[in-house]
Amino acid sequence: MKVDGRQCLVNNAGAMKPILATKRLAVIGAGKIGGILLRAFLKQGLVQPKRVHATVRHAEKAKSLAKQLGIHASTDNRAAVRDADIILLAVKPQGAREVLESIKTEITPGKLIVSCVTSISTQFMEKVLGKDVPVVRAMPNTPCAIGCGMTGLAQGIHASKEHLEIAQSMFESVGRVVEVEEKQIDAVTGLSASGTAFIYILLESLAEGGVKVGLPRDVATLLAAQTMMGAARMVLDTGDHPALLKDAVTTPAGSTMDGILELEDGKVRVTLIKAVMKATQRAKELIIES
């Protein structure tokens, strides 16, 4: 896949698209991540607009969304779920129980729930719904908007291999996918979901360094962004450990080593590790106890 003429880091869900094209999708909470995923799925032809029903909290927003995307949009979660085969749940964790309570009469074991709700376990959802419904937890990140996302998937106890494959194909259409145990989803949140913000800070800092040494800001930003993307691509394409790739750039008594010494002196490595740990811990703290 290409975005703006530049190759992106994705897998291709190709074979599954025709199967998903016959499914009806409900997007409950088409706000930030829900809206990003909905637009990406439509752009990739994963689902047909006429088979999508998305919900938001305000009627004016629903009207605007329907006009923009050519889908059915409303504020009625129950109506959206009623005829859906797949339910993408993308509400805030604080509102998850209320939403689940409101739609549980429309949920049947034949429907698949794909939940992007931070911190809410499949067991919690099953208990609130009061039935053995298949649930797959997904933790995507915002680069899904341009087909360069990263998503962690965890399978609920009632979700079959087929259910997992459907969820996998959804997210492979907008990036890469990794399957993890549910107890690891909070760590996925801390690393790849929150991690995009950490990367933007690093990118901004590199660009500021370029400006400091005399580069125009737009040039410095381009150099920093492309360098960061290229480095990531090297890790993904070669499979080499980042430390090995770093050593390939570092020559004895060279400029790169001086820069690395500054990074180590500033404890950048430890700070990033702690950032992931803190974000993971915060995700755990958001868990709503049943």
XYZ file of C-alpha atoms in Angstrom, residues 11-235:
225
model
C 0.478 -6.026 5.934
C -2.180 -6.704 3.308
C -5.517 -8.112 4.398
C -6.454 -8.825 0.763
C -8.014 -12.281 0.961
C -10.305 -11.339 3.837
C -11.725 -8.173 2.250
C -14.452 -9.904 0.208
C -15.652 -11.702 3.345
C -15.775 -8.515 5.379
C -17.456 -6.667 2.524
C -20.620 -8.682 3.239
C -20.615 -7.862 6.947
C -22.550 -5.091 8.639
C -20.410 -2.932 10.925
C -21.528 -0.862 13.896
C -19.032 1.676 15.223
C -20.082 2.624 18.736
C -18.259 5.839 19.525
C -16.985 7.285 16.245
C -14.919 9.916 18.010
C -11.115 10.010 18.023
C -9.845 6.470 17.501
C -13.274 5.200 16.406
C -13.486 7.883 13.748
C -9.918 7.277 12.613
C -10.557 3.554 12.187
C -13.912 4.051 10.480
C -12.447 6.411 7.891
C -9.481 4.107 7.330
C -11.688 1.031 6.876
C -13.855 2.871 4.352
C -10.809 4.204 2.508
C -9.376 0.703 2.182
C -12.702 -0.706 0.986
C -12.850 -3.064 3.941
C -16.551 -2.367 4.456
C -19.251 -0.841 2.283
C -20.616 2.526 3.467
C -24.213 1.289 3.153
C -23.404 -1.501 5.637
C -22.033 0.840 8.312
C -23.910 2.419 11.200
C -21.813 4.693 13.411
C -22.878 6.429 16.602
C -21.772 9.622 18.325
C -23.166 11.506 21.305
C -24.627 14.510 19.480
C -27.185 14.558 16.669
C -25.473 17.367 14.741
C -22.213 15.423 14.747
C -24.068 12.326 13.493
C -25.628 14.326 10.669
C -22.247 15.710 9.646
C -20.593 12.281 9.802
C -23.296 10.699 7.650
C -22.915 13.421 5.031
C -19.094 13.207 4.994
C -18.793 9.427 4.780
C -22.018 8.325 3.111
C -22.896 6.057 6.025
C -25.788 5.832 8.456
C -24.923 7.714 11.646
C -27.012 8.387 14.726
C -26.984 8.694 18.514
C -28.820 5.371 18.954
C -26.389 2.661 20.042
C -29.074 -0.017 20.251
C -30.234 0.596 16.688
C -26.649 0.461 15.424
C -25.978 -2.863 17.143
C -29.297 -4.483 16.250
C -28.481 -5.367 12.629
C -24.678 -5.464 12.923
C -22.473 -8.515 12.455
C -19.390 -6.785 13.879
C -19.485 -4.168 16.634
C -16.448 -1.906 16.971
C -16.600 -0.508 20.482
C -14.569 2.699 20.806
C -16.001 4.588 23.763
C -14.170 6.025 26.761
C -13.514 3.503 29.545
C -15.546 5.564 32.020
C -18.631 5.179 29.840
C -18.158 1.537 28.872
C -20.467 0.003 31.461
C -23.348 2.346 30.585
C -22.969 1.654 26.862
C -22.754 -2.111 27.370
C -25.843 -2.045 29.598
C -27.740 -0.097 26.937
C -26.952 -2.516 24.085
C -26.971 -5.888 25.842
C -30.523 -6.743 24.765
C -29.404 -6.488 21.136
C -26.276 -8.630 21.558
C -26.377 -12.269 20.462
C -23.605 -14.900 20.360
C -23.606 -14.558 16.560
C -22.239 -11.023 16.778
C -18.555 -10.184 17.221
C -17.477 -7.355 19.492
C -14.095 -5.801 18.714
C -13.275 -3.524 21.619
C -10.772 -0.675 21.460
C -11.696 0.495 24.946
C -8.626 1.044 27.095
C -8.393 -1.073 30.249
C -11.753 -2.866 29.919
C -11.276 -6.639 29.920
C -13.218 -9.164 27.882
C -14.341 -10.741 31.169
C -15.800 -7.427 32.312
C -17.715 -7.029 29.054
C -19.019 -10.594 29.194
C -20.216 -10.099 32.770
C -22.035 -6.840 31.997
C -23.621 -8.300 28.858
C -24.573 -11.456 30.753
C -23.941 -13.839 27.863
C -21.240 -15.822 26.084
C -20.505 -13.286 23.375
C -17.260 -13.403 21.340
C -15.036 -10.434 22.169
C -11.641 -9.490 20.742
C -9.743 -6.668 22.411
C -7.770 -4.390 20.128
C -5.318 -1.653 20.988
C -4.537 0.340 17.826
C -2.717 3.658 17.498
C -3.414 6.840 15.555
C -1.126 6.114 12.533
C -3.905 3.720 11.464
C -5.284 6.890 9.850
C -2.635 6.662 7.121
C -2.303 2.885 6.937
C 0.798 2.784 9.151
C -0.808 1.707 12.382
C 0.215 -0.836 14.978
C -2.436 -2.890 16.754
C -2.259 -5.459 19.517
C -5.059 -8.060 19.609
C -6.174 -10.301 22.466
C -8.752 -13.062 22.188
C -11.627 -13.368 24.663
C -12.635 -16.780 26.011
C -15.636 -17.090 23.677
C -13.852 -15.789 20.566
C -12.879 -18.441 18.030
C -9.942 -18.517 15.651
C -12.287 -17.236 12.950
C -13.277 -14.268 15.115
C -9.641 -13.445 15.701
C -8.921 -13.667 11.971
C -11.744 -11.234 11.224
C -10.364 -8.731 13.732
C -6.868 -9.285 12.420
C -7.951 -8.588 8.847
C -9.640 -5.368 9.962
C -6.496 -3.973 11.497
C -4.071 -5.397 8.946
C -5.852 -3.189 6.411
C -4.576 -0.147 8.325
C -1.168 -1.337 9.558
C 0.571 -4.182 11.320
C -0.935 -6.536 13.889
C 0.484 -8.569 16.751
C -1.439 -11.093 18.831
C -0.781 -10.968 22.584
C -2.282 -12.379 25.767
C -4.958 -10.164 27.261
C -2.833 -9.469 30.333
C -0.316 -7.826 27.966
C -2.754 -5.380 26.366
C -1.972 -2.639 28.913
C 1.686 -2.929 27.934
C 0.698 -2.547 24.275
C -1.165 0.600 25.312
C 1.913 1.969 27.058
C 4.289 1.149 24.217
C 2.618 1.546 20.831
C -0.570 3.495 21.597
C 0.955 6.069 23.955
C 4.320 5.633 22.275
C 3.339 7.701 19.242
C 3.317 10.792 21.488
C 6.796 9.888 22.771
C 8.033 9.547 19.196
C 6.636 12.965 18.263
C 8.568 14.509 21.149
C 11.751 12.807 19.959
C 11.114 13.915 16.379
C 10.419 17.489 17.468
C 13.588 17.504 19.566
C 15.738 16.255 16.682
C 14.273 18.930 14.423
C 14.951 21.600 17.066
C 18.542 20.376 17.167
C 18.736 20.838 13.413
C 17.425 24.389 13.747
C 19.983 25.049 16.491
C 22.836 24.117 14.154
C 21.563 26.299 11.297
C 18.945 24.372 9.274
C 15.619 25.911 8.228
C 12.803 24.514 10.361
C 10.979 22.803 7.476
C 14.191 21.158 6.291
C 15.097 20.055 9.822
C 11.643 18.563 10.363
C 11.786 16.673 7.059
C 15.264 15.339 7.840
C 14.193 14.232 11.321
C 10.943 12.607 10.186
C 12.419 10.737 7.227
C 15.409 9.625 9.295
C 13.111 8.282 11.996
C 10.915 6.482 9.462
C 13.957 5.047 7.687
C 15.446 3.776 10.931
C 12.166 2.083 11.837
C 11.986 0.535 8.385
C 15.510 -0.852 8.772
C 14.475 -2.649 11.972
